[in-house]
Short mmCIF file of C-alpha atoms in Angstrom, two decimals:
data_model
loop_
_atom_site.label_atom_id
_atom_site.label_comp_id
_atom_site.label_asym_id
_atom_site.label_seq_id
_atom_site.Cartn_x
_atom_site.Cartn_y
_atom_site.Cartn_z
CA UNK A 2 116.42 104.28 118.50
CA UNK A 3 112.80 104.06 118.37
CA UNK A 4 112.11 106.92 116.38
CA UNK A 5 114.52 106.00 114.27
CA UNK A 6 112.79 102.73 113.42
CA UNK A 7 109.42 104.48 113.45
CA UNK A 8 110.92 107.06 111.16
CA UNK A 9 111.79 104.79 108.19
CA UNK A 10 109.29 101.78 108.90
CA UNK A 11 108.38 100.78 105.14
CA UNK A 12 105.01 99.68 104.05
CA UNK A 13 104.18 96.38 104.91
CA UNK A 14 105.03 94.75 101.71
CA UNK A 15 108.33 96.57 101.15
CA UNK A 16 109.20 95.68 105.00
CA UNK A 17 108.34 91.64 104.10
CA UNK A 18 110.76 91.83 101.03
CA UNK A 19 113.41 93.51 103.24
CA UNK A 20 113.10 90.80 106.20
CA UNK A 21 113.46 88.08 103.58
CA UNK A 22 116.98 89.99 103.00
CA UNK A 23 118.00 89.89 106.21
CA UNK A 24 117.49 85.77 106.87
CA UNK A 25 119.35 85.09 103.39
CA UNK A 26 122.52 85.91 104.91
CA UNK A 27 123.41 82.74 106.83
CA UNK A 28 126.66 82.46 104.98
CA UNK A 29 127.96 85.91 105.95
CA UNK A 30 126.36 85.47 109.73
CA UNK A 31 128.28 82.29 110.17
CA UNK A 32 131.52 83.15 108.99
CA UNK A 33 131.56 86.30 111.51
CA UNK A 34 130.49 84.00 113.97
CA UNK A 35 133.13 81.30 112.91
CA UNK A 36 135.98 83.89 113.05
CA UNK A 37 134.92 85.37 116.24
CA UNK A 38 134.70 82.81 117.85
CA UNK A 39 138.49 81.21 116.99
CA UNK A 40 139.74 84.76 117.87
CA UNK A 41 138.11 85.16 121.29
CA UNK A 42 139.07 81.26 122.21
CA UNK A 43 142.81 82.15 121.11
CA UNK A 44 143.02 84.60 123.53
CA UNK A 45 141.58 82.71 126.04
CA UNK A 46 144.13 79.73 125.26
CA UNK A 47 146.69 82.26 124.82
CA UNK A 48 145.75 84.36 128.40
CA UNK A 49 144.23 81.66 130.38
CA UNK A 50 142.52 84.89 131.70
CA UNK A 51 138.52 83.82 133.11
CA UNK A 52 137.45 87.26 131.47
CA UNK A 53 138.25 86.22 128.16
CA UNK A 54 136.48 82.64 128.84
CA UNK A 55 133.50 84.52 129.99
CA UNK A 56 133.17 86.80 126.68
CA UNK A 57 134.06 83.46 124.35
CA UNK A 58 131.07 81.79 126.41
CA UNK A 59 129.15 84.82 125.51
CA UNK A 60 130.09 84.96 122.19
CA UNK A 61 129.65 81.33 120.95
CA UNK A 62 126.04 80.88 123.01
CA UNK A 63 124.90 84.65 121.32
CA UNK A 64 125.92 83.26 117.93
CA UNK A 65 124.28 79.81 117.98
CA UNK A 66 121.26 81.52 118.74
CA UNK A 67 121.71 83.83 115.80
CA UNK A 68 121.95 81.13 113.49
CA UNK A 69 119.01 79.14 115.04
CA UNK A 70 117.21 82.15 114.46
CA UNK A 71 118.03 82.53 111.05
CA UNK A 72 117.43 78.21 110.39
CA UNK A 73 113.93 78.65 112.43
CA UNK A 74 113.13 81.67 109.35
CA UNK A 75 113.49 79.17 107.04
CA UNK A 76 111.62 76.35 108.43
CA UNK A 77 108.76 78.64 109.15
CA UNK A 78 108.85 79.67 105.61
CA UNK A 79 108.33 76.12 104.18
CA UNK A 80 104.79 76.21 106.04
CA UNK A 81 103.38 79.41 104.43
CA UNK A 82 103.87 83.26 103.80
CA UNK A 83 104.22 85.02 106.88
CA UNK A 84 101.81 87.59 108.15
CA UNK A 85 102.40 91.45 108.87
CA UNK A 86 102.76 90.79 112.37
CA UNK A 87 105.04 87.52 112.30
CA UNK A 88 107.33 89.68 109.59
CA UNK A 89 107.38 92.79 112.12
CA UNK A 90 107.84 89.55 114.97
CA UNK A 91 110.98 88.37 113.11
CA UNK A 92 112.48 91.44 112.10
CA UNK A 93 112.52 92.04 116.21
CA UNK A 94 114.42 88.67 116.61
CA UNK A 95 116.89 89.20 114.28
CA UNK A 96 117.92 92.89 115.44
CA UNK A 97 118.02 91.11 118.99
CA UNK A 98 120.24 88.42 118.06
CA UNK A 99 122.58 90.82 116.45
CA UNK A 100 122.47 93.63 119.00
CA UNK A 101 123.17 90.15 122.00
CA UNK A 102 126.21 89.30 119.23
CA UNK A 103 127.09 92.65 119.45
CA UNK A 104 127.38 93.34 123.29
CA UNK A 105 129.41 89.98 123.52
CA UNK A 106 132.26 90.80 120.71
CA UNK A 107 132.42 94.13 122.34
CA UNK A 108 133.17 93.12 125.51
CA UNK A 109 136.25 91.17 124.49
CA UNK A 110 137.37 94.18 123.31
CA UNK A 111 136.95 96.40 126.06
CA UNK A 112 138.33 93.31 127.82
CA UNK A 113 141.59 93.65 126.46
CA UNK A 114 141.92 97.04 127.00
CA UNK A 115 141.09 96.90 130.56
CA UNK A 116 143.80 93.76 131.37
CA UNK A 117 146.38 96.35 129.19
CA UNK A 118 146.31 93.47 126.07
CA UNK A 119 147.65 95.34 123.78
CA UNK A 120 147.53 92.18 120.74
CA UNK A 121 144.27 90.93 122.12
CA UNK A 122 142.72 94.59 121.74
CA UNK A 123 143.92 95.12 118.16
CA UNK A 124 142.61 91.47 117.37
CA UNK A 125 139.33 92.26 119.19
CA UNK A 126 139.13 95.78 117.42
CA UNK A 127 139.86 93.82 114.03
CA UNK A 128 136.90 91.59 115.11
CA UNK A 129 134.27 94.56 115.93
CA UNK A 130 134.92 96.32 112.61
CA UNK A 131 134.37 93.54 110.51
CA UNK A 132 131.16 92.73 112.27
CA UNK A 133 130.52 96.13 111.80
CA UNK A 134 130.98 96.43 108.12
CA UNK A 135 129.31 93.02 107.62
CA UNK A 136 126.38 94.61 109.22
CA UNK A 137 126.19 97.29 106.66
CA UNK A 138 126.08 95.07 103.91
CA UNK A 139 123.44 93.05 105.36
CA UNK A 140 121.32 95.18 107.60
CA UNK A 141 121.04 98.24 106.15
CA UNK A 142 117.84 97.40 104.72
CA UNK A 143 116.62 98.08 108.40
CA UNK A 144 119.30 100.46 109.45
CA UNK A 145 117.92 100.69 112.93
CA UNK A 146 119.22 97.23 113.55
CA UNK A 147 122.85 98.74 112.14
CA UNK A 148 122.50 101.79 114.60
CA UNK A 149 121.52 99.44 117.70
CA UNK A 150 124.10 96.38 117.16
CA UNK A 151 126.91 98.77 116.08
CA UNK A 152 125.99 101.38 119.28
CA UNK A 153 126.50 98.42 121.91
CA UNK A 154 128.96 96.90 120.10
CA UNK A 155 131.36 100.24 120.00
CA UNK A 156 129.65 101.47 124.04
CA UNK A 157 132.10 99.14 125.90
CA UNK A 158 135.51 99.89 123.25
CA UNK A 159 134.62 103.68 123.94
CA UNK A 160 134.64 103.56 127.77
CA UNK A 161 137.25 101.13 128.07
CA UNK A 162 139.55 103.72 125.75
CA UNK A 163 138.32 106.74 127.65
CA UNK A 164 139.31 104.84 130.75
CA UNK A 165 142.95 104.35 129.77
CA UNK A 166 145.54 107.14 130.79
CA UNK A 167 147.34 106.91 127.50
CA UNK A 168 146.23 109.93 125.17
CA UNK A 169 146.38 107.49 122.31
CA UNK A 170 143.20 105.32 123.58
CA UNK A 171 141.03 108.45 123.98
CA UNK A 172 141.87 109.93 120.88
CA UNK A 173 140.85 106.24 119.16
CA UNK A 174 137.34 105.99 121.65
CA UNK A 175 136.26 109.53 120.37
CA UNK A 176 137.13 108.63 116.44
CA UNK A 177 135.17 105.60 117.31
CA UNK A 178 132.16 107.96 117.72
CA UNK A 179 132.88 109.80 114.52
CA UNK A 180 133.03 106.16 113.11
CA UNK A 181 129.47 105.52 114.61
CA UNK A 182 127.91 108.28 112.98
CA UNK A 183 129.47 107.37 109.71
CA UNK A 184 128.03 103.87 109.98
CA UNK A 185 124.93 105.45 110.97
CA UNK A 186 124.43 107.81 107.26
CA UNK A 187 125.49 104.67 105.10
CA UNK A 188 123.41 102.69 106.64
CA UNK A 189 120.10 105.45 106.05
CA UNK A 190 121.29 105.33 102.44
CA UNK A 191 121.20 102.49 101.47
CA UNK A 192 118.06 101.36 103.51
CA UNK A 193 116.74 104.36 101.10
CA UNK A 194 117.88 102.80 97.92
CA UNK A 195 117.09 99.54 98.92
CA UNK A 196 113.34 100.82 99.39
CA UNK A 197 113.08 103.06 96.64
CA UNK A 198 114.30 100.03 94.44
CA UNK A 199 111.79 97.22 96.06
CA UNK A 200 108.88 100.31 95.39
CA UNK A 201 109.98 100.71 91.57
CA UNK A 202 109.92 96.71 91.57
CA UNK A 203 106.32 96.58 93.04
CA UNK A 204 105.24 99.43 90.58
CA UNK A 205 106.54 97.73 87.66
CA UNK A 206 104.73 94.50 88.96
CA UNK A 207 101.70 96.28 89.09
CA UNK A 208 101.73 97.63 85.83
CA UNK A 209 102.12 94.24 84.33
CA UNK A 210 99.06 93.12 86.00
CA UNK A 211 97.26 95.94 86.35
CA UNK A 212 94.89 97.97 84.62
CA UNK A 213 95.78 101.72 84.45
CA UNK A 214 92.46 102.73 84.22
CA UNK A 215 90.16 101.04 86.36
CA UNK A 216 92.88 99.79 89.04
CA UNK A 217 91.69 96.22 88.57
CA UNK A 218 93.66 93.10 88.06
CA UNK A 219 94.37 92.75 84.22
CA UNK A 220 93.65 89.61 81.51
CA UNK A 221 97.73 88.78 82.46
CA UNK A 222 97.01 88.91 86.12
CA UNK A 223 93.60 86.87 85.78
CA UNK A 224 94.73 84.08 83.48
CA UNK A 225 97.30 83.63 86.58
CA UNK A 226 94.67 83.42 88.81
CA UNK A 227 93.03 81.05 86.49
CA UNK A 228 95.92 78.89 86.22
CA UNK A 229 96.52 78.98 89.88
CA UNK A 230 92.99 77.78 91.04
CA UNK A 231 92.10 74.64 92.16
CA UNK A 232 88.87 72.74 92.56
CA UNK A 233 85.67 74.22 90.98
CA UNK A 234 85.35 77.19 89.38
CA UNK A 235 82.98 79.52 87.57
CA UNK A 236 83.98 82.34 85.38
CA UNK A 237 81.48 85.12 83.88
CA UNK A 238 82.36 86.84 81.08
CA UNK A 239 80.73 90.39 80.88
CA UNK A 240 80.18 92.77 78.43
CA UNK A 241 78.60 96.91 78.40
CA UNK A 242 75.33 97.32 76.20
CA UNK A 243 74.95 100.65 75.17
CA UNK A 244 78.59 101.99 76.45
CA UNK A 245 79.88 103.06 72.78
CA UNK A 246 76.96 105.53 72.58
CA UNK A 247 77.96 107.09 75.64
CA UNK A 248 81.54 107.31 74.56
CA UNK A 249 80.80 108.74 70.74
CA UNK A 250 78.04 111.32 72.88
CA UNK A 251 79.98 112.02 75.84
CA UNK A 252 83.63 111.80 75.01
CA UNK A 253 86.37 109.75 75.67
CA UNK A 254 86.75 111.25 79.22
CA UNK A 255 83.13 110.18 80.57
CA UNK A 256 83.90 106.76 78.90
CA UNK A 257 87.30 106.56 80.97
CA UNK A 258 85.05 107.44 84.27
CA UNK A 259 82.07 105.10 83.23
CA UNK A 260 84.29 102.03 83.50
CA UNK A 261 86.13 103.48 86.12
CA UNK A 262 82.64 103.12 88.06
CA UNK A 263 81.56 100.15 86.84
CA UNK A 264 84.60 98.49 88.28
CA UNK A 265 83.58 100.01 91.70
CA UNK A 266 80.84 98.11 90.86
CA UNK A 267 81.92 95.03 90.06
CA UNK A 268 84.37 94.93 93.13
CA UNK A 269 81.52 95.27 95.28
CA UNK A 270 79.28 92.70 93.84
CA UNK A 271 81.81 89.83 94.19
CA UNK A 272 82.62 88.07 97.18
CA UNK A 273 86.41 88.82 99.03
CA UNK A 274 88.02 85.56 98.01
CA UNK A 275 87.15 86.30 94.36
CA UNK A 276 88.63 88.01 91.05
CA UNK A 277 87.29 90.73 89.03
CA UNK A 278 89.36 91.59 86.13
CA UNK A 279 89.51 94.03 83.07
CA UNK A 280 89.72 91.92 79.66
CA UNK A 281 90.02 95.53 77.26
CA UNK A 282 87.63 97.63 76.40
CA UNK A 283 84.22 97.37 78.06
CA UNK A 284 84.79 93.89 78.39
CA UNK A 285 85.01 91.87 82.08
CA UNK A 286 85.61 88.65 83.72
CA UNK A 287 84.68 87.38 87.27
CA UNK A 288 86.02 84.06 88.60
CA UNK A 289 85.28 82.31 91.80
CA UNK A 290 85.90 79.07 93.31
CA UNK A 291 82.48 77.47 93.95
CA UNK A 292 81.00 74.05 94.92
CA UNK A 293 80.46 71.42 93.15
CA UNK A 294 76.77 70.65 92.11
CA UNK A 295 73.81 72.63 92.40
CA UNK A 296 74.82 75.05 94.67
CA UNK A 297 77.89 76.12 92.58
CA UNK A 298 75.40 77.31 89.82
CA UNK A 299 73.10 78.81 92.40
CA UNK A 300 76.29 80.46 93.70
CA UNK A 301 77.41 81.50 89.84
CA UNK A 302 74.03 82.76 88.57
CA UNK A 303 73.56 84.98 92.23
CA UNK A 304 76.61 86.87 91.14
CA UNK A 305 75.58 87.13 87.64
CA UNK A 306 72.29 88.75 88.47
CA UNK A 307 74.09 91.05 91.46
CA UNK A 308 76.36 92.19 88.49
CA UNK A 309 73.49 92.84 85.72
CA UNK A 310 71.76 94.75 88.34
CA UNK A 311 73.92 96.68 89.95
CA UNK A 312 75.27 97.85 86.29
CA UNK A 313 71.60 98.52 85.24
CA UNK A 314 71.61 101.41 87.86
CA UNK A 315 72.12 104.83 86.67
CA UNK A 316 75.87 106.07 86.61
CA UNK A 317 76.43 110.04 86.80
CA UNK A 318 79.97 111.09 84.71
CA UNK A 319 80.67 114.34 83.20
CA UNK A 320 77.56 115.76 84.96
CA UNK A 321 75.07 114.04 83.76
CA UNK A 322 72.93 110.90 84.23
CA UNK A 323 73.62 107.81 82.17
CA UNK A 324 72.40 103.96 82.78
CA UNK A 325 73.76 101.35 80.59
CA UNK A 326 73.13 97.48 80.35
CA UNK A 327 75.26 94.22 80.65
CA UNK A 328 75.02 90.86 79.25
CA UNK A 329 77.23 87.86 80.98
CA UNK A 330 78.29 84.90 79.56
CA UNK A 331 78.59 81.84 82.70
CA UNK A 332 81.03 78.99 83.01
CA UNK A 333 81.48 76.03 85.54
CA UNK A 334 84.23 73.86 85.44
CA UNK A 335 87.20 72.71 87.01
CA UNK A 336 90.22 74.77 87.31
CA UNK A 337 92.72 74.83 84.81
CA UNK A 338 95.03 72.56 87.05
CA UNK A 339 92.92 69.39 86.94
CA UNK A 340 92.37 69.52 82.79
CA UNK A 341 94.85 69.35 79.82
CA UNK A 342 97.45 71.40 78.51
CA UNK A 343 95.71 74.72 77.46
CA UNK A 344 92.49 73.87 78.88
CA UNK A 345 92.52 77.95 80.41
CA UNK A 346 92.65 79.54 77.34
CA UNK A 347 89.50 77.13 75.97
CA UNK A 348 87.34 78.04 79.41
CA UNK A 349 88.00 81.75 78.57
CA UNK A 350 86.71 81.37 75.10
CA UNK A 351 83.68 79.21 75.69
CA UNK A 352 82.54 81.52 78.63
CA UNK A 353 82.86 84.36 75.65
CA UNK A 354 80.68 82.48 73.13
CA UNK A 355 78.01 82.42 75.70
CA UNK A 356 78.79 86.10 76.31
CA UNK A 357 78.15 86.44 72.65
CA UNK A 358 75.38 84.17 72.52
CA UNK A 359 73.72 86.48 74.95
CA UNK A 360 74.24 89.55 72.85
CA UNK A 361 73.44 88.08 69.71
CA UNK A 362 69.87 87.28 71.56
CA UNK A 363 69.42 91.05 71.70
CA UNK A 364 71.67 92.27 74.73
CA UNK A 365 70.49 92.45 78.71
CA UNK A 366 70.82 88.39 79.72
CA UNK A 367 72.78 85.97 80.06
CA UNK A 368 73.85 82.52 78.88
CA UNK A 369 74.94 79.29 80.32
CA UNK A 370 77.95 77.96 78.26
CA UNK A 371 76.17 74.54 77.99
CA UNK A 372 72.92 75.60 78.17
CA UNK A 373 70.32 77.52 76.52
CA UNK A 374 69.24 81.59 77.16
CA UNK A 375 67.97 82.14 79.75
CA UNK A 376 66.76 86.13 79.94
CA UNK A 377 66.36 87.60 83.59
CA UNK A 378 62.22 87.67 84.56
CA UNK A 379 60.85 91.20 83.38
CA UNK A 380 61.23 93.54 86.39
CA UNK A 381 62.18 97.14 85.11
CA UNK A 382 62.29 98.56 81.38
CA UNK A 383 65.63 101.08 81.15
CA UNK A 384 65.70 103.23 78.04
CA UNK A 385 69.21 103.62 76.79
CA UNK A 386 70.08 105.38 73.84
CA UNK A 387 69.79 102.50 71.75
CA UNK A 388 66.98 100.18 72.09
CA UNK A 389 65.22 98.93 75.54
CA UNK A 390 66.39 96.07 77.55
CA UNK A 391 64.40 94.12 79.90
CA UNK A 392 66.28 93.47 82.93
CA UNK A 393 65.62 91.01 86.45
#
């Protein structure tokens, strides 16, 4: 059963989405419980046998504990997203709960069989087959925990058929096999489709946020971010000097690699908790949460000058050798959140008018969006194919 779990684990973001499944159905987990429950204390009222106390015992305690399992998901949810190893954590409790439910309800069946009950085993047998096909349509997203719960569940039924002299029972224990194995394919295929159809989701997800080309988050997926921040923030605006000559020299296809690279770039010159995004074009924005004060524009212009450069480096597409410039337009303020109505949308287009500012001033600098030019100091002259920018 191990493999078989091994064999189909999905990555950890599909396997989050599929856990979250499995705790939605409280519902369905408490009406099997409910109904077998009634049915196993009927035929202990019925009987008055102590073997059908014990399994009603069993029953009820194994399915209060599944449905303190699944209230305890839900609580833990309200304090934050889980992590990979609290979602592999309760994906273990819930295939434990249901595979303890499982060994209880079958053991009122093979209960009846063994005492010669021939009403209690059919309502027993009605019981385990509904659990069964109630763990199909909830489970199968992690069809290991069909294959476990449905394998103990069936175990005792089979023996206590195969133990019976009457013809009749063994024929029914091996079907019961046959009925195993069925279980077991439905429940592969439709943990397939349910993956398959989480994966298309995610794609789709990422395409709406995503750039194709350069892999980074998109303007869609950063104005989110944007909107989402809280406290202090700066945002830098950056834009390619010299990257059209390239292109109209080069060809579209060194262009494609050339910001392909420079978002390599860019990802490595910003810190983990941060953004780097892909506006269009050869056009970029950075945001990070920073502190208030001085050190927040100590902490914005140290990016901006990591970024300038790292992009005044030389890049090598198509073959051959090219370097290229960048000018940044910088912007601290608070976050979206704290401000009016539409205050994102004005951040984004004041941080580009110092963008422009700073290309307008000849290209290779940057610009405060409140304050004046301010060029890098003189350290290295780069030739481009265009003019020659000073850079710091």
């Amino acid at each position: 059963m191990g493999q078989i779990a091994s064999s189909m684990a999905p990555r950890s973001g599909i396997r989050r989405e599929l856990i979250e499944m499995l705790y939605t159905a409280l519902p369905q987990v408490a009406a099997t419980a409910g109904t077998s429950i009634v049915g196993a204390v009927s035929l202990a009222v019925v009987s008055g046998g102590v073997h059908y106390v014990a399994v009603s015992c069993a029953i009820a305690l194994t399915a209060f504990v599944r449905l303190y399992s699944l209230w305890a998901y839900q609580r833990r949810l309200r304090h934050g997203p889980l992590s990979d190893a609290e979602v592999l954590r309760w994906e273990h409790i819930y295939g434990a709960g249901a595979a303890a439910f499982a060994v209880a309800l079958g053991m009122l069946s093979a209960c009846a069989l063994w005492l010669g009950d021939a009403p209690g085993a059919w309502i027993a047998f009605g019981l385990s087959i509904s659990f069964c096909v109630g763990m199909v349509s909830r489970a199968a997203v992690r069809p290991w925990i069909v294959l476990l719960a449905s394998a103990l569940l069936l175990t005792p039924t089979i023996v206590a058929g195969l133990s019976r002299p009457e013809m009749a029972y063994k024929l029914g224990a091996c079907m019961l096999v046959l009925f195993w194995i069925t279980l077991r394919e439905a429940s592969r295929h439709l943990s397939t489709a349910f993956i398959e159809r989480l994966e298309a989701k995610q794609a789709l997800a990422r395409q709406a946020h995503q750039d194709f080309l350069t892999g980074l988050p998109n303007r869609a997926a950063f104005c989110a971010a944007l909107d989402a921040a809280s406290g202090r923030v700066a945002i830098v605006a950056i834009d390619l000097d010299g990257f059209k000559p390239v292109n109209d020299r080069l060809g579209h296809q060194a262009g494609d690699q050339l910001l392909q690279q420079v978002a390599e770039r860019l990802t490595e010159c910003i810190a983990p908790d941060s953004l780097v995004a892909r506006f269009g074009g050869d056009e970029f924005m950075l945001l990070s949460r920073v502190d208030a004060g001085p050190a927040g524009e100590d902490a914005a212009l140290a990016v901006t000058k990591r970024v300038v450069s790292a992009l005044s480096l030389p890049f090598h597409v198509c073959g051959e050798p090219v370097r290229i410039a960048a000018s940044a337009g910088i912007l601290i303020s608070e976050a979206p959140a704290a401000l009016p109505a539409g205050a994102a949308a004005r951040l984004l287009d004041q941080a580009d008018q110092a963008l422009y500012a700073a290309k307008r001033a000849g290209g290779g600098q940057w610009r405060w969006s409140t304050q004046d030019s301010v060029p890098l100091a003189p350290v290295e002259i780069i030739e481009t194919s265009t003019r020659t920018i000073v850079y710091g």
